[in-house]
PDB file of C-alpha atoms in Angstrom:
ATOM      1  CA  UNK S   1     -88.508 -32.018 -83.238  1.00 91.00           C
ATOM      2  CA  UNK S   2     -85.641 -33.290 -81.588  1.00 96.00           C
ATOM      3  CA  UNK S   3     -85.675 -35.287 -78.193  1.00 97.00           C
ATOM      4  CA  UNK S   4     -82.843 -37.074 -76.156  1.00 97.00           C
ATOM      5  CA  UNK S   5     -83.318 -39.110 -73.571  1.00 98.00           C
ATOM      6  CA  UNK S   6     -80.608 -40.297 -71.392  1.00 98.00           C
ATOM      7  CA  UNK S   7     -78.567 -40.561 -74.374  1.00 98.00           C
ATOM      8  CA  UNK S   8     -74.949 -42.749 -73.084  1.00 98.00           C
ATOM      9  CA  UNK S   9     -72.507 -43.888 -75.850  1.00 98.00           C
ATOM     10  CA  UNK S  10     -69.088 -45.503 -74.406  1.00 97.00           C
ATOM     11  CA  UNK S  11     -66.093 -46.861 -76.262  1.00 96.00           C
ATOM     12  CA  UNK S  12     -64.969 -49.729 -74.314  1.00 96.00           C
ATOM     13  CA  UNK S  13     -64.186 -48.229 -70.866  1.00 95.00           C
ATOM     14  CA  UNK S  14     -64.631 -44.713 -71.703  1.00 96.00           C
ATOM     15  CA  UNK S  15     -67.622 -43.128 -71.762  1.00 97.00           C
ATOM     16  CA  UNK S  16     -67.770 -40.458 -74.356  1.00 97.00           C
ATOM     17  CA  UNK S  17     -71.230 -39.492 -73.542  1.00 97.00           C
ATOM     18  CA  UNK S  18     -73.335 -39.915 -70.058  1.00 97.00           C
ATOM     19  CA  UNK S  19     -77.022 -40.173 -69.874  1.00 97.00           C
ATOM     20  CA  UNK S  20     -77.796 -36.869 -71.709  1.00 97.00           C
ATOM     21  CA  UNK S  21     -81.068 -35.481 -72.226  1.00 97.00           C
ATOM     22  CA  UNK S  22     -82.201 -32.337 -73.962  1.00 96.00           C
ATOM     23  CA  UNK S  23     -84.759 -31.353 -76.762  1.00 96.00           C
ATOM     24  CA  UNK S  24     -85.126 -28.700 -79.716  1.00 97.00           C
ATOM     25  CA  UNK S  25     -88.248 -27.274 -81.000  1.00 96.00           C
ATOM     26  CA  UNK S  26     -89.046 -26.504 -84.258  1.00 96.00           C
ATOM     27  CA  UNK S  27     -87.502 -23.180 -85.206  1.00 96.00           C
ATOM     28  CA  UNK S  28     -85.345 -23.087 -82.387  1.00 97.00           C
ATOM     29  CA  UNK S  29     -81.145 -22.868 -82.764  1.00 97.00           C
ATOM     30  CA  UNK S  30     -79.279 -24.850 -80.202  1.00 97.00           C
ATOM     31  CA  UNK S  31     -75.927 -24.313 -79.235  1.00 94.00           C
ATOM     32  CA  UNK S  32     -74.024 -27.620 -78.027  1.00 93.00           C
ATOM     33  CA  UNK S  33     -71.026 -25.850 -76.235  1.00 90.00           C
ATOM     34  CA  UNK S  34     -67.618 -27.859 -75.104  1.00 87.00           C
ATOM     35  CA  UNK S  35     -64.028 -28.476 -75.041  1.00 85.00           C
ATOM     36  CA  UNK S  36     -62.465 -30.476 -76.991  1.00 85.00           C
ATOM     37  CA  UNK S  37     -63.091 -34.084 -76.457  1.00 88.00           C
ATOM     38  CA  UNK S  38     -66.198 -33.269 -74.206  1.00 90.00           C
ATOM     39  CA  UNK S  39     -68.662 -35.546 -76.441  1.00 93.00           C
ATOM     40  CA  UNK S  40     -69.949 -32.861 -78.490  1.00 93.00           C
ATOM     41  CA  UNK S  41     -69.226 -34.773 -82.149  1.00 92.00           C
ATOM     42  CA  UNK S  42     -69.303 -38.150 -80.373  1.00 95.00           C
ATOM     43  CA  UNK S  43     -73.470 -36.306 -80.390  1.00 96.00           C
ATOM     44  CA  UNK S  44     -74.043 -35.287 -83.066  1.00 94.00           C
ATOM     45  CA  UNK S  45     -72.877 -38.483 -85.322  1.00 94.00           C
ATOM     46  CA  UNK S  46     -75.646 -40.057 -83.329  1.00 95.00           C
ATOM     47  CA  UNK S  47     -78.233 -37.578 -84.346  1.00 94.00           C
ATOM     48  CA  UNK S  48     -77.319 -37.986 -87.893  1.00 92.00           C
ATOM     49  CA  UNK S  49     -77.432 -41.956 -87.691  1.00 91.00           C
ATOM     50  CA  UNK S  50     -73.963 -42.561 -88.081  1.00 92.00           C
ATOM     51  CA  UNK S  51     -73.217 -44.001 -84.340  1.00 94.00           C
ATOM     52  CA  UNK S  52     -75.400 -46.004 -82.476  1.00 95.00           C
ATOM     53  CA  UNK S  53     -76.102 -45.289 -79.076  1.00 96.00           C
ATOM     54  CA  UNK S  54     -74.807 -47.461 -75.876  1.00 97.00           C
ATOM     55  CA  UNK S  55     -78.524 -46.618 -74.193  1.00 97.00           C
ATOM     56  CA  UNK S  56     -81.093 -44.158 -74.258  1.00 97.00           C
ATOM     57  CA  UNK S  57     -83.461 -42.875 -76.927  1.00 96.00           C
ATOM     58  CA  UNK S  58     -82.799 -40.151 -79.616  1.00 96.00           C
ATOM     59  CA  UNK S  59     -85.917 -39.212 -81.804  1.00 96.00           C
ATOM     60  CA  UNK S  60     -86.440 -37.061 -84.816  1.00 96.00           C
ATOM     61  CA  UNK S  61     -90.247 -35.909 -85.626  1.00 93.00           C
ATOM     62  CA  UNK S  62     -90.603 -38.799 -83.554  1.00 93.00           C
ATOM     63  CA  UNK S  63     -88.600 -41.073 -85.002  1.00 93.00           C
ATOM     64  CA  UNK S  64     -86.231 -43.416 -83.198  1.00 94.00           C
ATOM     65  CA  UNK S  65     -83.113 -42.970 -84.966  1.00 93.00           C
ATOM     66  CA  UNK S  66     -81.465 -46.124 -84.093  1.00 90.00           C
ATOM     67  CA  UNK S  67     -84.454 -48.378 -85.550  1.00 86.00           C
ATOM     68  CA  UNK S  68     -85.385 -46.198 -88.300  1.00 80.00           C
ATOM     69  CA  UNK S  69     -82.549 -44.332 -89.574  1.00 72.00           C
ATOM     70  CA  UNK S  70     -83.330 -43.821 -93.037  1.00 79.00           C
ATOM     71  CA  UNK S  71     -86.989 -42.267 -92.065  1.00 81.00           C
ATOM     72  CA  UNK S  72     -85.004 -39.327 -90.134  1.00 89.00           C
ATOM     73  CA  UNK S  73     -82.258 -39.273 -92.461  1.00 86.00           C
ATOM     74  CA  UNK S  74     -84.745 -38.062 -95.107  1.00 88.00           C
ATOM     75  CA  UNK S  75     -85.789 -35.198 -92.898  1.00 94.00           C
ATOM     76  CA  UNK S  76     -82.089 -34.197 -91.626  1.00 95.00           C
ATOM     77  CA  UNK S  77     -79.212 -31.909 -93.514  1.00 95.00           C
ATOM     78  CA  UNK S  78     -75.390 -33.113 -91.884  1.00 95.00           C
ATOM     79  CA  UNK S  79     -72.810 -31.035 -91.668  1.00 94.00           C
ATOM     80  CA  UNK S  80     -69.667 -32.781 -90.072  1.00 91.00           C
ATOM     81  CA  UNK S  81     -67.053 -30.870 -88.901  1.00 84.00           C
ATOM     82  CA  UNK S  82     -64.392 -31.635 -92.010  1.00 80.00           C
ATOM     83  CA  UNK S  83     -65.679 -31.558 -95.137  1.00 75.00           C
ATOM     84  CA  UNK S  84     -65.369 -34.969 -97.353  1.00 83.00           C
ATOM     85  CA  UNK S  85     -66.419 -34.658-100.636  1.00 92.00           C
ATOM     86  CA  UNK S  86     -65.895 -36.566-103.700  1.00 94.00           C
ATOM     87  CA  UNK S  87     -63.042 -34.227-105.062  1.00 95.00           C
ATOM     88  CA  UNK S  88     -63.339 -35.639-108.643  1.00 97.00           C
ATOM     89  CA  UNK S  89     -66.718 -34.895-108.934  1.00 98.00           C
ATOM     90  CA  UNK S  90     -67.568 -30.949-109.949  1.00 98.00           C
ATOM     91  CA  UNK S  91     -69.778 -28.976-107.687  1.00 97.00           C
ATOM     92  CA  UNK S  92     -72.919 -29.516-109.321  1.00 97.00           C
ATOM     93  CA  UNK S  93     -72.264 -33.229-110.051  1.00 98.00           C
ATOM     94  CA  UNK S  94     -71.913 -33.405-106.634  1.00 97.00           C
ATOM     95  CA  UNK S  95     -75.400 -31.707-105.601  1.00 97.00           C
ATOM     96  CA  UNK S  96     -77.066 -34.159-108.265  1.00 97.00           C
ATOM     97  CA  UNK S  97     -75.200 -36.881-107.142  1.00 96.00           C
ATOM     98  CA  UNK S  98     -76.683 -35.402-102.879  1.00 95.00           C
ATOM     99  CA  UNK S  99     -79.848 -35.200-104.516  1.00 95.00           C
ATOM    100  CA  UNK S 100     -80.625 -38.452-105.525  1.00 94.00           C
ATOM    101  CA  UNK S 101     -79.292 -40.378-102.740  1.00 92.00           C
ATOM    102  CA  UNK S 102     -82.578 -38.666-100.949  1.00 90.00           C
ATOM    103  CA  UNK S 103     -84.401 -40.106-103.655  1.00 89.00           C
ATOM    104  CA  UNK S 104     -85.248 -36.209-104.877  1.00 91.00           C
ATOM    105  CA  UNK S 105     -85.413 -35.471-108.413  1.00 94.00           C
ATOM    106  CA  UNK S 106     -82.636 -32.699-109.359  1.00 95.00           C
ATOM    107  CA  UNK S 107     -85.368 -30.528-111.641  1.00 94.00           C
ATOM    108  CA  UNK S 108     -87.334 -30.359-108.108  1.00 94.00           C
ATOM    109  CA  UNK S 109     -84.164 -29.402-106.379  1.00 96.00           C
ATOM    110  CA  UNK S 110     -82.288 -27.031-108.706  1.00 96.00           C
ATOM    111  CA  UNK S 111     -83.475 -23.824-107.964  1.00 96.00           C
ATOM    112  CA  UNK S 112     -82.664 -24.191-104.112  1.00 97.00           C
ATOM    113  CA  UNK S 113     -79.484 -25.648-105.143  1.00 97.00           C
ATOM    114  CA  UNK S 114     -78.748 -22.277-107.420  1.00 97.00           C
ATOM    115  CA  UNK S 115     -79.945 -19.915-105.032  1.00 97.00           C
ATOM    116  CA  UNK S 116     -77.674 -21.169-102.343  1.00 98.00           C
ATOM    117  CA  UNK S 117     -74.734 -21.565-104.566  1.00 98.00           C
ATOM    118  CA  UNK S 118     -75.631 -17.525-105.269  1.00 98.00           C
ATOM    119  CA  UNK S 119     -75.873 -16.350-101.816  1.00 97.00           C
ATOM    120  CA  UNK S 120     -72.153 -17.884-101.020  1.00 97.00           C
ATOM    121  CA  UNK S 121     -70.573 -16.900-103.990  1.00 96.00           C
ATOM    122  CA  UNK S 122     -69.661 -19.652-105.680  1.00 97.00           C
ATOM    123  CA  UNK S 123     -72.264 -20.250-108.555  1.00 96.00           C
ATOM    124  CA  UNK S 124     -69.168 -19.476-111.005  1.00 97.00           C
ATOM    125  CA  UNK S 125     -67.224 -22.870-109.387  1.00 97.00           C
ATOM    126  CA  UNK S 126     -70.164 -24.991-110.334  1.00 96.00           C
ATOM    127  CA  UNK S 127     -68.732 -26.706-113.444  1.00 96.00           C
ATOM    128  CA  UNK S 128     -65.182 -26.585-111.858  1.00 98.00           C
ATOM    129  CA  UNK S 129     -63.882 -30.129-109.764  1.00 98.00           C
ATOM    130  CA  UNK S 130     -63.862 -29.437-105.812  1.00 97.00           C
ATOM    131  CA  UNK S 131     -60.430 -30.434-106.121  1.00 96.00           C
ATOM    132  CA  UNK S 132     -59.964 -27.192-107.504  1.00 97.00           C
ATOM    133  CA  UNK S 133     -61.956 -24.988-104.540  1.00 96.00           C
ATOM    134  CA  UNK S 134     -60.355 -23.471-101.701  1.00 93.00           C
ATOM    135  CA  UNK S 135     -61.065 -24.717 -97.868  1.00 91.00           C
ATOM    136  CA  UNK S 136     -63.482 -22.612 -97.727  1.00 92.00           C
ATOM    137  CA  UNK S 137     -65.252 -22.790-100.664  1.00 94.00           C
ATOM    138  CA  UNK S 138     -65.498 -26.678 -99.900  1.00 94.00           C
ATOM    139  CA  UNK S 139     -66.920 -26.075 -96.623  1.00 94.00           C
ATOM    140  CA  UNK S 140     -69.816 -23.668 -98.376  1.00 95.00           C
ATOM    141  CA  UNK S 141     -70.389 -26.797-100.532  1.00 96.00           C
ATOM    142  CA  UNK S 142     -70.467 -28.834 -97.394  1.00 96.00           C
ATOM    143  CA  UNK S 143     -73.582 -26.704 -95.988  1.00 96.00           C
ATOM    144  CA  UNK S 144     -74.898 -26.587 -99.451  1.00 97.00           C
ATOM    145  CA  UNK S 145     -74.985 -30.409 -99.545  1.00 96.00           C
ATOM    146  CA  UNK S 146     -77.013 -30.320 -96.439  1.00 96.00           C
ATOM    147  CA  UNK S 147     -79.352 -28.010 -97.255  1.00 97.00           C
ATOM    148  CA  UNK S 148     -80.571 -28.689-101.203  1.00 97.00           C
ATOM    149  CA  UNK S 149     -82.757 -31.149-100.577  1.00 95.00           C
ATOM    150  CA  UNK S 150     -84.881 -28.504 -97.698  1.00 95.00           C
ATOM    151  CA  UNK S 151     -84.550 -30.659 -94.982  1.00 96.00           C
ATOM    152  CA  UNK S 152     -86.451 -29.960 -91.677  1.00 96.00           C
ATOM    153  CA  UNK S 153     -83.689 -30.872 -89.367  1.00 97.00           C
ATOM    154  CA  UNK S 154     -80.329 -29.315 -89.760  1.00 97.00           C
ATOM    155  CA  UNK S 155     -77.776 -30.763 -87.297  1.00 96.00           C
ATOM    156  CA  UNK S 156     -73.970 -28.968 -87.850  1.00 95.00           C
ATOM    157  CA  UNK S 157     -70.354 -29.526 -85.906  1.00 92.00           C
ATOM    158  CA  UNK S 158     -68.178 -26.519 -86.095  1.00 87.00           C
ATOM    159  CA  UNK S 159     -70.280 -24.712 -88.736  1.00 84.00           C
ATOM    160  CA  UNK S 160     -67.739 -21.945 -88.694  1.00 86.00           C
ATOM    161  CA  UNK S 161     -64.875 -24.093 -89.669  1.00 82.00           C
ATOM    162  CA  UNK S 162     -62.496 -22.481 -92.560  1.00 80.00           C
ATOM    163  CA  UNK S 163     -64.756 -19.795 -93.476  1.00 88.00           C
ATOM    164  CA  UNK S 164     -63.254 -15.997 -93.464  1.00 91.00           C
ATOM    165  CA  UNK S 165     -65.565 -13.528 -91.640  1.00 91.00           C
ATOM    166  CA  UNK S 166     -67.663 -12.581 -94.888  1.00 94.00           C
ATOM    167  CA  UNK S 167     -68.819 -16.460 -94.868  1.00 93.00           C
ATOM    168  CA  UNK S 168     -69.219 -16.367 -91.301  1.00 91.00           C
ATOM    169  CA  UNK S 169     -71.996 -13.812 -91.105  1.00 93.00           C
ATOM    170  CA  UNK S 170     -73.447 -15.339 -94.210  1.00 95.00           C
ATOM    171  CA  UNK S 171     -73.953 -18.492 -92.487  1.00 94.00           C
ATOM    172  CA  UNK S 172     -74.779 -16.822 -89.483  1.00 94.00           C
ATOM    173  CA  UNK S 173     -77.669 -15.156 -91.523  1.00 96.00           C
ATOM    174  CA  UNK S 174     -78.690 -18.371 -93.336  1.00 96.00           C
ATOM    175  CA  UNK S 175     -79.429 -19.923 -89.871  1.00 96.00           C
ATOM    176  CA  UNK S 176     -81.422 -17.343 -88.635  1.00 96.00           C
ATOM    177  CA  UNK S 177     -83.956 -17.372 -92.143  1.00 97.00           C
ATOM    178  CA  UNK S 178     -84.090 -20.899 -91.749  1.00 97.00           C
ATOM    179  CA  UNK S 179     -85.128 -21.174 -87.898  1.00 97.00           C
ATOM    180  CA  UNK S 180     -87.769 -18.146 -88.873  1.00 97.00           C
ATOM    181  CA  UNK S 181     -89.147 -21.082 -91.395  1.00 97.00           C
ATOM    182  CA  UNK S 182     -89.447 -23.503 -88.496  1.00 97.00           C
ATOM    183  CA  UNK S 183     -86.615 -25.172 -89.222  1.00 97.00           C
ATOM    184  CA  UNK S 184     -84.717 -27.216 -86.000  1.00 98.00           C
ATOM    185  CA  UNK S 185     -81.226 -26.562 -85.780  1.00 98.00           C
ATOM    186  CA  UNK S 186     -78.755 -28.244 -83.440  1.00 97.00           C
ATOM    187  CA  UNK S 187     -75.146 -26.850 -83.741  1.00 94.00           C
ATOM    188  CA  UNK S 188     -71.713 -27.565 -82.070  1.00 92.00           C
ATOM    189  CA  UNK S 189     -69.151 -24.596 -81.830  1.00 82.00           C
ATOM    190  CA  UNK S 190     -66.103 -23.383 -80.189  1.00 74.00           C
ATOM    191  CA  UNK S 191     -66.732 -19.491 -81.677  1.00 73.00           C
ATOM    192  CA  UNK S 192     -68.561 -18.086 -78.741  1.00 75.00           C
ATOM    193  CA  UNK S 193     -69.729 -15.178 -81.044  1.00 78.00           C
ATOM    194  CA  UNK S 194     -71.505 -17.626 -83.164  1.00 82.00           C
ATOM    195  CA  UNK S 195     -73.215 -19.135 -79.842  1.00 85.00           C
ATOM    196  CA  UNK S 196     -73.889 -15.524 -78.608  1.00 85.00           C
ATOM    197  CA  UNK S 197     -75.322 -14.348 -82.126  1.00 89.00           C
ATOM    198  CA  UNK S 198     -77.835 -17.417 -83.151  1.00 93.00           C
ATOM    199  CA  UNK S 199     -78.391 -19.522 -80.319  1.00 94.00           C
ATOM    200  CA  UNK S 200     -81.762 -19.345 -78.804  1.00 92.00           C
ATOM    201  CA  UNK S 201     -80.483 -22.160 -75.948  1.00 93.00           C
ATOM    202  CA  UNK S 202     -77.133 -23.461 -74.872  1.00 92.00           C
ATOM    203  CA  UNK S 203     -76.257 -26.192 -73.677  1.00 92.00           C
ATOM    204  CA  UNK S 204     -72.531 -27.117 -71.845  1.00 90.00           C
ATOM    205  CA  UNK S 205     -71.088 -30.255 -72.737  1.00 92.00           C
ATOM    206  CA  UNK S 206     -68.011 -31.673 -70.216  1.00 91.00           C
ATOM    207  CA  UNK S 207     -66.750 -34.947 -69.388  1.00 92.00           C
ATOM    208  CA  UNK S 208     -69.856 -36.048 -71.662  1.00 95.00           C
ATOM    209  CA  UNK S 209     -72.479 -34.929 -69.166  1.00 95.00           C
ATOM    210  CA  UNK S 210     -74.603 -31.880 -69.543  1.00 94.00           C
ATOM    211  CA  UNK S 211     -73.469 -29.350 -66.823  1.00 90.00           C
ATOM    212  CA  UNK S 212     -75.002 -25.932 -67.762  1.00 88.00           C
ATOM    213  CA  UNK S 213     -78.249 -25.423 -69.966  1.00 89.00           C
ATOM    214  CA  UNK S 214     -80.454 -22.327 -70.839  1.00 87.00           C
ATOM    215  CA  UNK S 215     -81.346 -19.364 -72.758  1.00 85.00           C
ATOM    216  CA  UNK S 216     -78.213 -17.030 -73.810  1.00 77.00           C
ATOM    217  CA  UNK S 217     -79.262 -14.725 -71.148  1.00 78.00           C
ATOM    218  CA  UNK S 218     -79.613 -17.010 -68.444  1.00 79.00           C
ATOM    219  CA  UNK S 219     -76.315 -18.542 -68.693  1.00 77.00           C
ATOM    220  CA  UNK S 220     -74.562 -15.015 -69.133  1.00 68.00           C
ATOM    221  CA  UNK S 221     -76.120 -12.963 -66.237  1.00 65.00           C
ATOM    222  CA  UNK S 222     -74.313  -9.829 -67.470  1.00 53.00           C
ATOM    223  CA  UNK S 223     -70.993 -11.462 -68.263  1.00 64.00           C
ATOM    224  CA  UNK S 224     -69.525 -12.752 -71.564  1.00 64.00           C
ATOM    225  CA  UNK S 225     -70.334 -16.054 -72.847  1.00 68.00           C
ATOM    226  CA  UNK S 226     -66.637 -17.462 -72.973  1.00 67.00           C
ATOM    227  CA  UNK S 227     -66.156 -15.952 -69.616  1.00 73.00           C
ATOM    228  CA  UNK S 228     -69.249 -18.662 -68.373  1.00 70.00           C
ATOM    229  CA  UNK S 229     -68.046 -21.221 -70.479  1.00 69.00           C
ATOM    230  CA  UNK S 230     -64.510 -21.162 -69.524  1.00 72.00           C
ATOM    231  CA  UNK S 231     -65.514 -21.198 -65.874  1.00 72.00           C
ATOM    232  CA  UNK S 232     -68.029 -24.437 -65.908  1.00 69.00           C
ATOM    233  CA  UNK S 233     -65.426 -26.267 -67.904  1.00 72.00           C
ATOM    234  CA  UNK S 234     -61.990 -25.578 -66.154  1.00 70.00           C
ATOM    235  CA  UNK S 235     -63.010 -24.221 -63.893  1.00 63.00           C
ATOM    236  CA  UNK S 236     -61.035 -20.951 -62.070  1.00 47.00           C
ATOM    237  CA  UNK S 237     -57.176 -22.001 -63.436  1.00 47.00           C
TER     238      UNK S 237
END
């Protein structure tokens, strides 16, 4: 559902990304794993159509992003890794508002958009302007966003991001039920737990280049996630 293919993006001199290439099937949760500045959001705004690449190829159901970005942005929920929301706007004015920039009618969308307003908590904050919502309840708005319109392809930095440790293991839950529908879901995250809990494959961003990839168990070999992940990116300081 998702393929890269030698995937380089550079700013000038600096190359925030070098010649990646991965891919996620349908139904599978992939961990993108890095330190800070590594490339990891530099990524993922190029798998929501945001950034263009430098070179290489990035496809969606087999879709070139770059040439046809509205054909995978139909298919794809975006999470970025701060929320930005129209603040004025209440929360349901804001889901209609998400809605019909897909070109979805709300009365076919509603009853997703209730149900996941239910299962985080904040159905009662509906009719009350996100300016009014805490952090956390805009970042469950955030996910919300990306998710009411059912897309196929849900691509998230720093899902975890705000969210007390009830939310957590709500969204942890959420992104288990949708990879058992076949759902693709490519995530960033510094909360090894979260990689170590939902993450079928992991990859290890550094310096923009890939330099670890496999199945949670394969990159562990009987030690702790962070302990691996701390190693291949700094090393033994």
């Amino acid at each position: 559902m998702i393929e890269i293919e030698h995937l380089t993006k550079r700013y000038g001199d600096f190359t925030a990304v070098d010649d990646i290439s991965l891919s996620v099937s349908p139904g599978e949760i992939y961990g993108f794993l890095g330190p800070n500045g590594a490339g990891k959001t530099t990524t993922i705004r190029i798998l929501a159509g945001l950034s263009l690449p430098t070179s290489g190829v990035v496809r969606i159901a087999g879709i070139d992003v770059s040439s046809n970005g509205t054909g995978t942005k139909s298919i794809l929920g975006y999470v970025p890794d701060r929320p930005y929301l129209y603040e004025k706007l209440t929360g349901r004015e804001l889901l209609e508002f998400v809605v019909n920039l897909y070109g979805r009618e709300w009365r076919d969308c509603e009853v997703r958009a209730l149900d996941l307003l239910r299962y985080f908590d904040i159905e009662n904050w509906t009719n009350a302007r996100i300016e009014n919502y805490s952090h956390g309840m805009k970042q469950k708005l955030v996910i919300i966003t990306a998710l009411v319109h059912d897309p196929q392809v849900l691509v998230i930095d720093e899902p975890m991001v705000g969210l007390d440790a009830l939310a957590q293991k709500q969204v942890k839950n959420l992104l288990r039920r949708l990879a058992s529908e076949q759902k693709t879901i490519f995530l960033t995250t510094h909360t090894m737990s979260v990689a170590e809990a939902v993450c079928e494959r992991i990859g290890i961003l550094n310096h923009g280049r890939i330099i670890a990839t496999g199945s949670t168990q394969e990159l562990k070999s009987d030690r702790a996630l962070e302990d691996v992940f701390l190693e291949l990116t700094y090393g033994n300081d």
